[in-house]
Short mmCIF file of C-alpha atoms and ligand atoms in Angstrom, two decimals:
data_model
loop_
_atom_site.label_atom_id
_atom_site.label_comp_id
_atom_site.label_asym_id
_atom_site.label_seq_id
_atom_site.Cartn_x
_atom_site.Cartn_y
_atom_site.Cartn_z
CA MET A 1 0.00 0.00 0.00
CA LYS A 2 1.46 3.34 -1.09
CA VAL A 3 0.75 6.11 1.43
CA ALA A 4 1.31 9.87 1.30
CA LEU A 5 0.67 12.64 3.76
CA VAL A 6 -0.31 15.85 1.95
CA TYR A 7 -0.69 19.21 3.63
CA GLY A 8 -0.99 22.93 3.04
CA SER A 9 0.15 25.39 5.70
CA THR A 10 0.50 29.16 5.92
CA THR A 11 2.08 29.84 9.31
CA GLY A 12 3.50 26.34 9.82
CA ARG A 13 1.01 24.84 12.26
CA THR A 14 -0.40 22.25 9.89
CA ARG A 15 3.17 21.46 8.79
CA ALA A 16 4.13 20.84 12.43
CA ALA A 17 1.10 18.59 12.93
CA ALA A 18 2.03 16.73 9.72
CA ARG A 19 5.52 16.14 11.06
CA SER A 20 4.16 14.80 14.35
CA ILE A 21 1.84 12.42 12.50
CA VAL A 22 4.71 11.16 10.36
CA ALA A 23 6.85 10.68 13.48
CA GLU A 24 4.03 8.81 15.16
CA LEU A 25 3.22 6.48 12.25
CA GLY A 26 6.79 6.09 10.99
CA ARG A 27 8.32 6.40 7.54
CA GLU A 28 7.62 2.70 6.92
CA VAL A 29 3.95 3.66 6.83
CA ILE A 30 4.10 7.17 5.28
CA HIS A 31 6.16 6.91 2.12
CA ASP A 32 5.93 10.49 0.91
CA VAL A 33 5.27 13.82 2.64
CA ILE A 34 3.92 16.38 0.19
CA ASP A 35 3.51 20.14 0.58
CA ILE A 36 0.60 20.91 -1.77
CA GLY A 37 2.08 24.37 -2.28
CA VAL A 38 5.06 22.77 -4.02
CA VAL A 39 3.85 19.55 -5.69
CA SER A 40 1.19 19.22 -8.40
CA PRO A 41 -2.10 17.72 -7.15
CA ALA A 42 -1.90 15.20 -10.02
CA ALA A 43 0.66 13.31 -7.90
CA LEU A 44 -2.07 12.40 -5.42
CA ALA A 45 -3.76 9.97 -7.79
CA SER A 46 -0.86 7.51 -7.51
CA TYR A 47 -1.46 6.63 -3.85
CA ASP A 48 -3.66 4.00 -2.20
CA LEU A 49 -4.08 6.17 0.88
CA ILE A 50 -3.60 9.87 1.48
CA LEU A 51 -3.64 11.62 4.82
CA VAL A 52 -4.72 15.19 4.10
CA GLY A 53 -3.96 18.19 6.33
CA ALA A 54 -5.65 21.56 5.91
CA SER A 55 -6.09 24.72 7.93
CA THR A 56 -9.01 27.12 7.44
CA TRP A 57 -8.37 30.73 6.41
CA HIS A 58 -10.30 33.91 5.57
CA ILE A 59 -13.39 32.88 7.50
CA GLY A 60 -14.38 29.51 6.17
CA GLU A 61 -12.02 29.25 3.18
CA LEU A 62 -9.37 26.78 2.09
CA GLN A 63 -5.78 27.61 3.06
CA HIS A 64 -4.32 29.35 0.00
CA ASP A 65 -2.17 26.46 -1.33
CA TRP A 66 -5.22 24.20 -1.23
CA ALA A 67 -7.28 26.94 -2.87
CA ASP A 68 -4.69 27.18 -5.67
CA ALA A 69 -4.73 23.38 -6.06
CA ASP A 70 -8.51 23.12 -6.12
CA GLY A 71 -8.91 23.48 -9.90
CA ALA A 72 -6.53 20.58 -10.56
CA LEU A 73 -8.05 18.65 -7.67
CA SER A 74 -11.47 18.93 -9.22
CA ARG A 75 -10.23 17.03 -12.30
CA LEU A 76 -8.47 14.18 -10.45
CA ASP A 77 -9.62 10.58 -10.57
CA LEU A 78 -9.31 9.33 -7.01
CA ARG A 79 -11.28 6.12 -7.36
CA GLY A 80 -9.42 3.48 -5.36
CA THR A 81 -7.80 6.02 -3.03
CA ARG A 82 -8.72 6.11 0.64
CA VAL A 83 -8.48 9.41 2.51
CA ALA A 84 -8.27 10.49 6.16
CA LEU A 85 -8.13 14.18 7.05
CA PHE A 86 -6.79 16.39 9.79
CA GLY A 87 -7.60 20.06 10.13
CA LEU A 88 -6.31 23.06 12.03
CA GLY A 89 -8.42 26.01 13.06
CA ASP A 90 -9.32 28.45 15.78
CA GLN A 91 -12.57 27.67 17.58
CA LYS A 92 -12.53 30.89 19.61
CA GLU A 93 -11.90 33.57 16.99
CA TYR A 94 -13.64 31.71 14.16
CA GLY A 95 -16.25 29.69 16.05
CA GLU A 96 -18.83 29.81 13.27
CA THR A 97 -16.48 28.49 10.61
CA PHE A 98 -14.33 26.21 12.75
CA LEU A 99 -12.34 23.84 10.51
CA ASP A 100 -14.55 24.54 7.51
CA ALA A 101 -11.71 23.80 5.10
CA MET A 102 -11.49 20.21 6.32
CA GLY A 103 -15.14 19.74 5.36
CA LEU A 104 -14.73 21.46 1.98
CA LEU A 105 -11.72 19.32 1.14
CA TYR A 106 -13.42 16.15 2.33
CA ASP A 107 -16.34 16.80 -0.01
CA ARG A 108 -14.02 17.59 -2.91
CA LEU A 109 -12.00 14.37 -2.42
CA LEU A 110 -15.12 12.20 -2.17
CA GLU A 111 -16.60 13.91 -5.20
CA ARG A 112 -13.50 12.77 -7.11
CA GLY A 113 -14.12 9.16 -6.09
CA ALA A 114 -11.97 8.84 -2.96
CA LYS A 115 -13.25 6.65 -0.15
CA GLY A 116 -13.71 8.42 3.18
CA GLY A 117 -15.19 7.64 6.56
CA TYR A 118 -11.80 7.15 8.25
CA GLY A 119 -10.41 9.10 11.18
CA PHE A 120 -13.70 10.74 12.17
CA TRP A 121 -13.42 12.55 15.47
CA SER A 122 -15.68 13.43 18.41
CA THR A 123 -16.60 17.08 19.07
CA GLU A 124 -16.15 16.53 22.80
CA GLY A 125 -13.64 19.00 24.26
CA TYR A 126 -14.28 21.73 21.67
CA ALA A 127 -16.52 24.81 21.97
CA PHE A 128 -17.69 26.29 18.66
CA LYS A 129 -20.90 27.42 16.99
CA GLY A 130 -20.65 25.98 13.51
CA SER A 131 -18.43 23.90 11.25
CA ARG A 132 -18.68 22.56 7.73
CA ALA A 133 -16.43 19.72 8.89
CA LEU A 134 -19.29 18.07 10.80
CA ARG A 135 -20.75 14.83 9.49
CA GLU A 136 -23.59 13.52 11.64
CA SER A 137 -22.27 15.32 14.72
CA ARG A 138 -18.65 14.19 14.35
CA PHE A 139 -15.76 15.95 12.63
CA CYS A 140 -14.81 14.32 9.32
CA GLY A 141 -11.21 14.14 10.54
CA LEU A 142 -8.88 15.01 13.39
CA ALA A 143 -9.67 18.46 14.82
CA LEU A 144 -6.67 20.46 16.05
CA ASP A 145 -6.65 23.97 17.49
CA ASP A 146 -3.13 25.15 18.21
CA ASP A 147 -4.38 28.70 18.74
CA ASN A 148 -6.31 27.74 21.87
CA GLN A 149 -5.56 24.13 22.80
CA ARG A 150 -1.98 23.57 21.82
CA ASP A 151 -1.31 21.45 24.92
CA ARG A 152 -3.88 18.90 23.74
CA THR A 153 -2.43 18.46 20.27
CA PRO A 154 0.17 15.75 21.03
CA ASP A 155 -2.37 13.47 22.76
CA ARG A 156 -4.96 14.06 20.05
CA ILE A 157 -2.44 13.19 17.34
CA ARG A 158 -1.37 10.04 19.17
CA ALA A 159 -4.96 8.89 19.66
CA TRP A 160 -5.87 9.65 16.05
CA CYS A 161 -2.86 7.75 14.73
CA ARG A 162 -3.89 4.73 16.79
CA GLN A 163 -7.44 5.08 15.49
CA ILE A 164 -6.53 5.26 11.79
CA THR A 165 -3.95 2.49 12.23
CA ALA A 166 -6.79 0.21 13.29
CA GLU A 167 -9.36 1.54 10.79
CA LEU A 168 -7.05 1.43 7.79
CA GLY A 169 -4.99 -1.62 8.72
CA LEU A 170 -1.71 0.29 8.86
CA ALA A 171 1.38 -1.13 10.53
CA ALA A 172 1.43 -0.42 14.27
CA PRO A 173 2.84 2.98 15.30
CA LEU A 174 6.51 2.78 16.24
CA ARG A 175 6.10 4.79 19.40
CA ARG A 176 3.77 3.14 21.87
CA ALA A 177 1.97 4.59 24.86
CA GLY A 178 3.88 4.32 28.12
C1 LIG B 201 -7.26 35.78 8.87
C2 LIG B 201 -7.48 34.43 9.49
C3 LIG B 201 -8.65 33.75 9.20
C4 LIG B 201 -8.90 32.51 9.79
N1 LIG B 201 -10.11 31.87 9.54
C5 LIG B 201 -10.38 30.72 10.20
C6 LIG B 201 -11.66 30.09 10.06
O1 LIG B 201 -12.55 30.57 9.37
N2 LIG B 201 -11.89 28.93 10.73
C7 LIG B 201 -10.94 28.37 11.56
O2 LIG B 201 -11.22 27.33 12.15
N3 LIG B 201 -9.72 28.94 11.71
C8 LIG B 201 -9.42 30.09 11.06
N4 LIG B 201 -8.19 30.67 11.22
C9 LIG B 201 -7.20 30.04 12.12
C10 LIG B 201 -6.14 29.19 11.39
O3 LIG B 201 -6.74 28.14 10.68
C11 LIG B 201 -5.18 28.60 12.42
O4 LIG B 201 -4.41 29.62 12.98
C12 LIG B 201 -4.29 27.50 11.89
O5 LIG B 201 -3.59 26.89 12.95
C13 LIG B 201 -3.29 27.98 10.84
O6 LIG B 201 -2.59 26.86 10.35
P1 LIG B 201 -1.43 26.99 9.24
O7 LIG B 201 -0.40 27.88 9.80
O8 LIG B 201 -0.91 25.61 9.07
O9 LIG B 201 -2.05 27.50 7.98
C14 LIG B 201 -7.93 31.92 10.65
C15 LIG B 201 -6.76 32.62 10.91
C16 LIG B 201 -6.53 33.87 10.36
C17 LIG B 201 -5.26 34.59 10.71
#
């Protein structure tokens, strides 16, 4: 199974989360780490599984590298590719559009034929008014808020990596609890 982690990041927070996820799962599991601001979206079609990281900007919009990639993304054939998402946002300042980009991207990827439903995440522990990343009362991926809950990010990433390892049948994470 060929696996990539793909992210877009403006101030580096999603990049840092991406690095933590790669460290947690190991390079035996994640073969390629792709900054969507640098690599053509066409590359995504060659993977069996992509982990997709996106922050939300400009009140409910895609981070700008993902926005630039969206035209090419909308022409991709992702049938046969499984996807799991993680998103970064700010539930306090942008509580009505918390993590919207994760939801927009999820819909785009599924529209192109990708298979989702992996890595969904409880809303427990977050306080926000609205989010386009909700699917039947859960987030459609890992929800991270380094603006307000940075101290919770490492545990959330660890738990999510364990969750997707089980859901997607990935090799066990190298670093184990305890
Ligand atoms: C101008 C501006 C608009 C933002 N809009 C949103 C938003 O609508 N929803 C949200 O959840 N976060 C929003 N954020 C917060 C960012 O998503 C958050 O800071 C994130 O960690 C940035 O990640 P990055 O540096 O990887 O791009 C916004 C931040 C700024 C500065």
